[in-house]
mmCIF file of N, CA and C in Angstrom:
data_model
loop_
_atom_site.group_PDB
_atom_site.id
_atom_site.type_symbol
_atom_site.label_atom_id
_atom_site.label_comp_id
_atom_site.label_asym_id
_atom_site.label_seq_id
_atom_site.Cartn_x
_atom_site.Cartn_y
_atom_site.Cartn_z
ATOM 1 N N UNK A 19 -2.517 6.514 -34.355
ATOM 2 C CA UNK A 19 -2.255 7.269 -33.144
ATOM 3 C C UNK A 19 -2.732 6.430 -31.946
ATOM 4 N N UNK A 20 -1.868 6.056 -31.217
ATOM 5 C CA UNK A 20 -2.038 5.642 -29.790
ATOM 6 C C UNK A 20 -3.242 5.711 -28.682
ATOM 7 N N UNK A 21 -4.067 5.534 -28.558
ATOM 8 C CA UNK A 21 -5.325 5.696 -27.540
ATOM 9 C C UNK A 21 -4.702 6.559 -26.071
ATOM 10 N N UNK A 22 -4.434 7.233 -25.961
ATOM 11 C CA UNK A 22 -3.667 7.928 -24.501
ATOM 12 C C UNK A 22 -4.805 8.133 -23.634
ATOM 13 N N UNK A 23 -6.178 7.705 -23.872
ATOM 14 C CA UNK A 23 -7.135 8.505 -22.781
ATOM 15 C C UNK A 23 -7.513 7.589 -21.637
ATOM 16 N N UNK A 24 -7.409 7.515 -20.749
ATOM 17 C CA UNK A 24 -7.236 6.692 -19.119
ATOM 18 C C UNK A 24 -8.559 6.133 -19.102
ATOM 19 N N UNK A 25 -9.292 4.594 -19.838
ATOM 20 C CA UNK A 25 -10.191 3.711 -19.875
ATOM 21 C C UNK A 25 -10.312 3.560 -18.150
ATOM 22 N N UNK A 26 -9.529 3.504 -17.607
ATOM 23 C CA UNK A 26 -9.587 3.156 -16.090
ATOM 24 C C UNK A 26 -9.622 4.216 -14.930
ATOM 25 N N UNK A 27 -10.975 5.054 -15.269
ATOM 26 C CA UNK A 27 -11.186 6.547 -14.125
ATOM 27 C C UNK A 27 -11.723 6.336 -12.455
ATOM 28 N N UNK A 28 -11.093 6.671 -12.188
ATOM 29 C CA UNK A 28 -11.310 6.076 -10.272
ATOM 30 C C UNK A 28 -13.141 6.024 -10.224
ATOM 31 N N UNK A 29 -13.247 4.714 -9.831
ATOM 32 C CA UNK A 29 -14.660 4.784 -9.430
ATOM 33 C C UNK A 29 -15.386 5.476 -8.423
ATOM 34 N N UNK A 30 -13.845 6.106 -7.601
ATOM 35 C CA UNK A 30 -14.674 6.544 -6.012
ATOM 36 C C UNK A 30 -14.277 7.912 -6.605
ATOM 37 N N UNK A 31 -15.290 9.291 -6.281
ATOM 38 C CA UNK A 31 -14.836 10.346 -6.058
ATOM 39 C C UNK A 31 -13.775 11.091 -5.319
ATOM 40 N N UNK A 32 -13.153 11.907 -5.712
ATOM 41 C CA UNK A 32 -11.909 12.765 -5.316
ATOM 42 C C UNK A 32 -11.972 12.705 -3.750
ATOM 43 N N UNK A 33 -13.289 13.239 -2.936
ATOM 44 C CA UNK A 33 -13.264 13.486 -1.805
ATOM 45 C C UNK A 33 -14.380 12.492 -1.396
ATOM 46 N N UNK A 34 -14.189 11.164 -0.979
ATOM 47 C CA UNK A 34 -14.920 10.511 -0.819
ATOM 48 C C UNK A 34 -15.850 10.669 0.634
ATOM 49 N N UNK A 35 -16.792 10.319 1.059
ATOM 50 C CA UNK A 35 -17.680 10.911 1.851
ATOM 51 C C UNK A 35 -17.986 9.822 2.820
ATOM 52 N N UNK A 36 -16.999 10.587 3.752
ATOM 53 C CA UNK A 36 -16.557 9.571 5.201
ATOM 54 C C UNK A 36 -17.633 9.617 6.476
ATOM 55 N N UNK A 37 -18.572 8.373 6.909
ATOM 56 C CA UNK A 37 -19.204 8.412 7.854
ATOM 57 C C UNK A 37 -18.264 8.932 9.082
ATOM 58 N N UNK A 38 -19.204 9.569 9.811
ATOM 59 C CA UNK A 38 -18.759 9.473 10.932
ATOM 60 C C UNK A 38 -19.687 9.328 12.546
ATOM 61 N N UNK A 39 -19.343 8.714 13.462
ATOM 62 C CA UNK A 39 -20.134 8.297 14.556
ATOM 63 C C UNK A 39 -19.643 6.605 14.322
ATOM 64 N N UNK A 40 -21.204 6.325 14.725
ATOM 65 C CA UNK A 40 -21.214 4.687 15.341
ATOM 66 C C UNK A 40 -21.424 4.510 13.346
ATOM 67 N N UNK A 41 -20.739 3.419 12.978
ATOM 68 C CA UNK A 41 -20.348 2.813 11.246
ATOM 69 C C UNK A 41 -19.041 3.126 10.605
ATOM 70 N N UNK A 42 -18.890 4.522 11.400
ATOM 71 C CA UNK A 42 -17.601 4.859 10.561
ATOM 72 C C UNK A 42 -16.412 3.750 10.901
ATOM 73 N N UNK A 43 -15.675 3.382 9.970
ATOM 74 C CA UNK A 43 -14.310 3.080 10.015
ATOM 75 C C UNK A 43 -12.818 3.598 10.296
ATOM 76 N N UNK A 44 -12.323 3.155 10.408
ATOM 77 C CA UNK A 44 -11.104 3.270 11.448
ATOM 78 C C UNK A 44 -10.229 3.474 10.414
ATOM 79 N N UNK A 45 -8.990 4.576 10.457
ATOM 80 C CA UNK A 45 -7.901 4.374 9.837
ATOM 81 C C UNK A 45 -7.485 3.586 9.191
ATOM 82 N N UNK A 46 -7.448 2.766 10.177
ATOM 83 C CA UNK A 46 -6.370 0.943 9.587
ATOM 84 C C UNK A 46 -8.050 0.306 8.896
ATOM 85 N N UNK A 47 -8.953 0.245 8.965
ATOM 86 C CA UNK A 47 -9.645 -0.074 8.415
ATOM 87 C C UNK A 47 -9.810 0.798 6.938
ATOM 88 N N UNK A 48 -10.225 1.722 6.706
ATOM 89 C CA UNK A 48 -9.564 2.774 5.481
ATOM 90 C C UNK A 48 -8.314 2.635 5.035
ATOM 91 N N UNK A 49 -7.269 2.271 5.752
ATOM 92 C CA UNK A 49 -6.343 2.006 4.231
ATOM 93 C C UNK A 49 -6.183 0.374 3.881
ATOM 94 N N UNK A 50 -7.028 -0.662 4.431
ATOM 95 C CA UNK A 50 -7.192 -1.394 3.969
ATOM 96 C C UNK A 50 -8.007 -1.726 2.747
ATOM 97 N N UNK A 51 -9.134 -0.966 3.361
ATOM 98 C CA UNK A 51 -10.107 -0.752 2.367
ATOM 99 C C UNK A 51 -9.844 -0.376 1.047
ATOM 100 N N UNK A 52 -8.468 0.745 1.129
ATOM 101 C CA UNK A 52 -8.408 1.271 -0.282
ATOM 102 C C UNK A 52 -7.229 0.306 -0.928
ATOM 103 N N UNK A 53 -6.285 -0.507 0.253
ATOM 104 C CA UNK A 53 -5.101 -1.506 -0.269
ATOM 105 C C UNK A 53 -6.404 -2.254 -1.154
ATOM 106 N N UNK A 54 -7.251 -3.171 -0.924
ATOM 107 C CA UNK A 54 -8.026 -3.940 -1.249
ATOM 108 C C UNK A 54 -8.899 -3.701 -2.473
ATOM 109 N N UNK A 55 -9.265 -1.976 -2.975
ATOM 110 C CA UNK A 55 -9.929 -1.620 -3.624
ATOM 111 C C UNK A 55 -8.817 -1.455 -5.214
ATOM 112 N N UNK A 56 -7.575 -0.607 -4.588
ATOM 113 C CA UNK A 56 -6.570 -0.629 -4.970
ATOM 114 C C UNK A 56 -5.683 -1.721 -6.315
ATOM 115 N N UNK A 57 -5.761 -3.426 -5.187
ATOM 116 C CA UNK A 57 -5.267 -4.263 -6.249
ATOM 117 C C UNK A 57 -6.551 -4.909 -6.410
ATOM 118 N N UNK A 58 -7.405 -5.010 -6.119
ATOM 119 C CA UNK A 58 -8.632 -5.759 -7.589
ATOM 120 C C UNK A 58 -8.630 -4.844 -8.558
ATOM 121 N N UNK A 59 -8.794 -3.930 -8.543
ATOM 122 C CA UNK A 59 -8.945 -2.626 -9.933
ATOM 123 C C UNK A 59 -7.137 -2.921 -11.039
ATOM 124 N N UNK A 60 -6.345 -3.285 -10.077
ATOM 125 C CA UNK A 60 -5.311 -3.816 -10.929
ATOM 126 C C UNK A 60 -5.483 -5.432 -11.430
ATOM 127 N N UNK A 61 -5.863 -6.146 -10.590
ATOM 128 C CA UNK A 61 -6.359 -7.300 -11.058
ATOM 129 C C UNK A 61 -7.206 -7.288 -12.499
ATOM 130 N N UNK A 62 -8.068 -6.743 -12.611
ATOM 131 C CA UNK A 62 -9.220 -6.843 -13.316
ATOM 132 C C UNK A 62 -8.671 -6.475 -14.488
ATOM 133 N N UNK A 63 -8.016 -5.118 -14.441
ATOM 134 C CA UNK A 63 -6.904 -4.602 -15.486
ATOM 135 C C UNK A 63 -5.986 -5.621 -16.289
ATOM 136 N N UNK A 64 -5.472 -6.082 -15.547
ATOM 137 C CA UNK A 64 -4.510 -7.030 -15.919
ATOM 138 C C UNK A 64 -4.974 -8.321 -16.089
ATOM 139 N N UNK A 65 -6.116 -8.689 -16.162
ATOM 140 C CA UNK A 65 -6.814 -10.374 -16.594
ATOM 141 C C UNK A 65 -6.983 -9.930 -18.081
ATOM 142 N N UNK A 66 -6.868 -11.269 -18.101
ATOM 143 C CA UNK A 66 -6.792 -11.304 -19.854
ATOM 144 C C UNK A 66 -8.148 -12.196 -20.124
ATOM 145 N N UNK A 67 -9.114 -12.612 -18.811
ATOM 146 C CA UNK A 67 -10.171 -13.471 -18.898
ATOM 147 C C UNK A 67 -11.504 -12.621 -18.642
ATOM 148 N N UNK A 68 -10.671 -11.295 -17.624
ATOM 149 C CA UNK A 68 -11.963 -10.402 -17.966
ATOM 150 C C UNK A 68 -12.684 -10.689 -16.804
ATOM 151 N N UNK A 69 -11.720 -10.570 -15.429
ATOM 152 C CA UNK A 69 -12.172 -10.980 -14.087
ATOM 153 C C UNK A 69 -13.627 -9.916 -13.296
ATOM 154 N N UNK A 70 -14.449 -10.426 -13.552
ATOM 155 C CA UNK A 70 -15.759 -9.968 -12.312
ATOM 156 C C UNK A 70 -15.339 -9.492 -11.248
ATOM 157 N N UNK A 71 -16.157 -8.008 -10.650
ATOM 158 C CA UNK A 71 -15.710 -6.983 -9.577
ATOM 159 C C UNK A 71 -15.433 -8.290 -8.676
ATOM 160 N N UNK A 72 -16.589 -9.404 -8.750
ATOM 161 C CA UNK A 72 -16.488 -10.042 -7.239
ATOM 162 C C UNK A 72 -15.070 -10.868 -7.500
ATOM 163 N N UNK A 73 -14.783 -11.545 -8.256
ATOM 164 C CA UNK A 73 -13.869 -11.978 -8.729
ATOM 165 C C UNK A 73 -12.588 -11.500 -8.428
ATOM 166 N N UNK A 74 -12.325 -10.352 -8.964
ATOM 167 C CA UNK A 74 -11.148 -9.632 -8.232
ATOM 168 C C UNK A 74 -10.914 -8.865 -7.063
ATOM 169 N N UNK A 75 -12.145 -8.392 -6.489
ATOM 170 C CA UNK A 75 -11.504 -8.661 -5.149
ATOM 171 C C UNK A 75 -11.187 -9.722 -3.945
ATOM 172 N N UNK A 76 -12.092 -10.735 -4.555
ATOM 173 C CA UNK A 76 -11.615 -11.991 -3.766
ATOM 174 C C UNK A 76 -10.342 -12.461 -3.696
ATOM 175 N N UNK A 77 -9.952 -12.597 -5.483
ATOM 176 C CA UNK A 77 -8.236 -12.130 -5.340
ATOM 177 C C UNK A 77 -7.712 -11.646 -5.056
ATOM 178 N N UNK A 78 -7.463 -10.248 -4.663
ATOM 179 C CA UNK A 78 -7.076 -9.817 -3.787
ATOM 180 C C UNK A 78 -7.063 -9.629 -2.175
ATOM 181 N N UNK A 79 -8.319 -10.257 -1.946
ATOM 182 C CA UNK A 79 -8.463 -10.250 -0.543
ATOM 183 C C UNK A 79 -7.353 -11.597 -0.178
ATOM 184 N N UNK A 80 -7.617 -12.631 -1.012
ATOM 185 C CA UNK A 80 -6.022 -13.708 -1.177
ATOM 186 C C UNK A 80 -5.020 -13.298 -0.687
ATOM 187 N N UNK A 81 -4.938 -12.424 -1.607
ATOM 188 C CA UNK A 81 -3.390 -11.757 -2.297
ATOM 189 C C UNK A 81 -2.498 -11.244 -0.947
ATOM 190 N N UNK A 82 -3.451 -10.444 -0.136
ATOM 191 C CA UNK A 82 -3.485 -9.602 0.800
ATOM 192 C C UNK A 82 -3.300 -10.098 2.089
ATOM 193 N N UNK A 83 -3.704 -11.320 2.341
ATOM 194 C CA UNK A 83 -3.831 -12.256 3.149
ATOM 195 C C UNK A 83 -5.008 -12.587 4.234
ATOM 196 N N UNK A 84 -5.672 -11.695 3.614
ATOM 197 C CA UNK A 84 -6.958 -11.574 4.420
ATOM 198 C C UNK A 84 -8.495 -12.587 4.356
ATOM 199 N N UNK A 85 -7.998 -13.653 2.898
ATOM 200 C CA UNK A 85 -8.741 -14.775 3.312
ATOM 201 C C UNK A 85 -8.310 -15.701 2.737
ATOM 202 N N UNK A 86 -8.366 -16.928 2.910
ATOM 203 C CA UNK A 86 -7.622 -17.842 2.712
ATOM 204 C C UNK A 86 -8.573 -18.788 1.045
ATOM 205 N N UNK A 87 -7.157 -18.990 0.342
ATOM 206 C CA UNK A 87 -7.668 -19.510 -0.895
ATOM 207 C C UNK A 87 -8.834 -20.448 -0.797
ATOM 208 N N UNK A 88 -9.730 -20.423 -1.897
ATOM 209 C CA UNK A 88 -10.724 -21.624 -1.742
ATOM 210 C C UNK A 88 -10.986 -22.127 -3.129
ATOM 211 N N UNK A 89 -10.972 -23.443 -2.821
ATOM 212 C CA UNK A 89 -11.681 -23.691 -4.407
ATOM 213 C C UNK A 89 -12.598 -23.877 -5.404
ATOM 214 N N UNK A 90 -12.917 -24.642 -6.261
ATOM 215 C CA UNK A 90 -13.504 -24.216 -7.091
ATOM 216 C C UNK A 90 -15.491 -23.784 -6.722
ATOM 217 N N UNK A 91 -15.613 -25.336 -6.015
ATOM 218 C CA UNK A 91 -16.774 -25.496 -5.907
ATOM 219 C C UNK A 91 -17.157 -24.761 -4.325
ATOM 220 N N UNK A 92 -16.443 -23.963 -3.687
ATOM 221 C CA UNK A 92 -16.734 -23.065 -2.255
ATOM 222 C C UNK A 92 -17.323 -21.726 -2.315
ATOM 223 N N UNK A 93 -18.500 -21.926 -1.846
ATOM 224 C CA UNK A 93 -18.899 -20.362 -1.907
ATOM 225 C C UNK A 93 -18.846 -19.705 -0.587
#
């Protein structure tokens, strides 16, 4: 029988708990945030090497265009 039970349960809660005042973020900053949160959690999914949180979102921050590739030895 097939495993059907969802290994991959949203890390953030249903109603996530939005600052507000001076820290809070901006719209366009929030749906970036979640574009970004979004494809590393697919990244990570889909590595077959078993990519590190930091790992995949750096890829995706790539992906996204929001920082520019670097290589091996750049921290």
């Amino acid at each position: 029988m097939p495993d059907t039970e969802d290994r991959w349960q949203p890390t953030r809660s249903e109603r996530p708990h939005r600052r507000t005042g001076r820290g809070a973020l901006t719209s366009e900053q929030l749906a970036l945030a979640d574009d970004l949160h979004t494809r590393a959690l697919a990244l990570r999914a889909a590595s077959e090497d078993g990519l590190s949180i930091r790992e995949a979102v750096a890829l995706a921050a790539v992906q996204l265009g929001l920082e520019p590739p670097r290589t091996e030895g750049e921290s």
